[in-house]
Amino acid sequence: MPFKKIDAKKMLQDKIEKDKEFAKTYEEVKKEYTLIQQVIKARKEMGLTQKELANKVGVTQQVISRFENEKNAPTLDNLIKILDGLDLEISISKKKDYISI
């Protein structure tokens, strides 16, 4: 029995358009995932291990690992320490009226 080819992006877009609660949750999760991926990318580009970053910012390696693996959201204080250690900052702007995939 062959596999049926599906268009996952189309399925996701349809679900977002039909279910506003799903769309809201999707956007929240997407923002979190994007932030985590940017932090991981910056750490790797700097050539730092999780342990080295942890030592640099004064947290345990476990804090960095749990954040990067989406196991635990860091406190605001720890997030700021991590971002500072990677020479990153957060910019605040008005929300957009559209949903992107």
mmCIF file of C-alpha atoms in Angstrom:
data_model
loop_
_atom_site.group_PDB
_atom_site.id
_atom_site.type_symbol
_atom_site.label_atom_id
_atom_site.label_comp_id
_atom_site.label_asym_id
_atom_site.label_seq_id
_atom_site.Cartn_x
_atom_site.Cartn_y
_atom_site.Cartn_z
ATOM 1 C CA MET A 1 0.000 0.000 0.000
ATOM 2 C CA PRO A 2 1.696 3.262 -1.094
ATOM 3 C CA PHE A 3 1.869 6.326 1.095
ATOM 4 C CA LYS A 4 -0.578 9.094 0.323
ATOM 5 C CA LYS A 5 1.156 12.396 -0.382
ATOM 6 C CA ILE A 6 -0.187 15.268 1.698
ATOM 7 C CA ASP A 7 0.393 19.006 1.690
ATOM 8 C CA ALA A 8 1.067 19.719 5.371
ATOM 9 C CA LYS A 9 1.367 23.496 4.886
ATOM 10 C CA LYS A 10 -2.014 23.600 3.148
ATOM 11 C CA MET A 11 -3.585 21.487 5.878
ATOM 12 C CA LEU A 12 -2.127 23.783 8.529
ATOM 13 C CA GLN A 13 -3.291 26.915 6.710
ATOM 14 C CA ASP A 14 -6.813 25.479 6.386
ATOM 15 C CA LYS A 15 -6.908 24.660 10.107
ATOM 16 C CA ILE A 16 -5.702 28.175 10.989
ATOM 17 C CA GLU A 17 -8.357 29.769 8.789
ATOM 18 C CA LYS A 18 -11.184 27.626 10.187
ATOM 19 C CA ASP A 19 -10.265 27.536 13.880
ATOM 20 C CA LYS A 20 -9.450 30.902 15.488
ATOM 21 C CA GLU A 21 -8.495 29.355 18.836
ATOM 22 C CA PHE A 22 -6.058 27.032 17.075
ATOM 23 C CA ALA A 23 -4.690 30.011 15.118
ATOM 24 C CA LYS A 24 -4.057 31.940 18.337
ATOM 25 C CA THR A 25 -2.309 28.999 19.997
ATOM 26 C CA TYR A 26 -0.273 28.307 16.862
ATOM 27 C CA GLU A 27 1.010 31.898 16.769
ATOM 28 C CA GLU A 28 2.010 31.775 20.450
ATOM 29 C CA VAL A 29 3.906 28.510 20.018
ATOM 30 C CA LYS A 30 5.505 29.709 16.790
ATOM 31 C CA LYS A 31 6.882 32.842 18.493
ATOM 32 C CA GLU A 32 8.371 30.775 21.306
ATOM 33 C CA TYR A 33 9.894 28.242 18.897
ATOM 34 C CA THR A 34 11.370 31.004 16.713
ATOM 35 C CA LEU A 35 12.966 32.719 19.716
ATOM 36 C CA ILE A 36 14.519 29.463 20.920
ATOM 37 C CA GLN A 37 15.878 28.654 17.456
ATOM 38 C CA GLN A 38 17.440 32.128 17.189
ATOM 39 C CA VAL A 39 19.140 31.706 20.569
ATOM 40 C CA ILE A 40 20.502 28.263 19.621
ATOM 41 C CA LYS A 41 21.763 29.598 16.292
ATOM 42 C CA ALA A 42 23.517 32.538 17.976
ATOM 43 C CA ARG A 43 25.157 30.259 20.567
ATOM 44 C CA LYS A 44 26.449 27.906 17.889
ATOM 45 C CA GLU A 45 27.666 30.772 15.686
ATOM 46 C CA MET A 46 29.678 32.044 18.658
ATOM 47 C CA GLY A 47 31.169 28.569 19.046
ATOM 48 C CA LEU A 48 29.866 28.178 22.587
ATOM 49 C CA THR A 49 28.698 24.957 24.160
ATOM 50 C CA GLN A 50 25.721 25.010 26.489
ATOM 51 C CA LYS A 51 28.134 24.629 29.411
ATOM 52 C CA GLU A 52 30.296 27.550 28.254
ATOM 53 C CA LEU A 53 27.262 29.803 27.825
ATOM 54 C CA ALA A 54 25.950 28.753 31.225
ATOM 55 C CA ASN A 55 29.268 29.603 32.888
ATOM 56 C CA LYS A 56 29.416 32.925 31.048
ATOM 57 C CA VAL A 57 25.975 34.034 32.227
ATOM 58 C CA GLY A 58 25.931 32.469 35.701
ATOM 59 C CA VAL A 59 23.335 29.719 35.296
ATOM 60 C CA THR A 60 23.630 25.954 35.146
ATOM 61 C CA GLN A 61 24.039 24.034 31.904
ATOM 62 C CA GLN A 62 20.721 22.412 32.764
ATOM 63 C CA VAL A 63 18.965 25.811 32.504
ATOM 64 C CA ILE A 64 20.345 26.290 28.983
ATOM 65 C CA SER A 65 19.508 22.712 27.960
ATOM 66 C CA ARG A 66 15.941 22.857 29.241
ATOM 67 C CA PHE A 67 15.383 26.178 27.467
ATOM 68 C CA GLU A 68 16.828 24.934 24.175
ATOM 69 C CA ASN A 69 14.877 21.672 24.344
ATOM 70 C CA GLU A 70 11.640 23.480 25.236
ATOM 71 C CA LYS A 71 11.386 21.549 28.494
ATOM 72 C CA ASN A 72 11.152 24.600 30.716
ATOM 73 C CA ALA A 73 10.662 28.303 30.103
ATOM 74 C CA PRO A 74 13.428 30.327 31.746
ATOM 75 C CA THR A 75 12.629 33.088 34.177
ATOM 76 C CA LEU A 76 12.719 36.564 32.670
ATOM 77 C CA ASP A 77 15.936 37.188 34.602
ATOM 78 C CA ASN A 78 17.607 34.084 33.143
ATOM 79 C CA LEU A 79 16.354 34.851 29.634
ATOM 80 C CA ILE A 80 17.902 38.321 29.843
ATOM 81 C CA LYS A 81 21.177 36.805 31.107
ATOM 82 C CA ILE A 82 21.222 34.315 28.218
ATOM 83 C CA LEU A 83 20.511 37.018 25.647
ATOM 84 C CA ASP A 84 23.157 39.320 27.153
ATOM 85 C CA GLY A 85 25.681 36.486 27.071
ATOM 86 C CA LEU A 86 25.019 36.081 23.347
ATOM 87 C CA ASP A 87 25.031 39.833 22.634
ATOM 88 C CA LEU A 88 21.331 39.665 21.726
ATOM 89 C CA GLU A 89 18.415 41.840 22.714
ATOM 90 C CA ILE A 90 14.636 41.724 22.437
ATOM 91 C CA SER A 91 12.797 44.394 20.520
ATOM 92 C CA ILE A 92 9.169 45.155 21.297
ATOM 93 C CA SER A 93 6.808 46.173 18.515
ATOM 94 C CA LYS A 94 3.087 46.305 17.809
ATOM 95 C CA LYS A 95 1.386 43.078 16.803
ATOM 96 C CA LYS A 96 0.573 42.481 13.170
ATOM 97 C CA ASP A 97 -2.945 41.686 12.006
ATOM 98 C CA TYR A 98 -1.986 38.625 9.998
ATOM 99 C CA ILE A 99 -0.848 35.089 10.675
ATOM 100 C CA SER A 100 2.273 33.804 8.980
ATOM 101 C CA ILE A 101 3.396 30.246 8.462
#
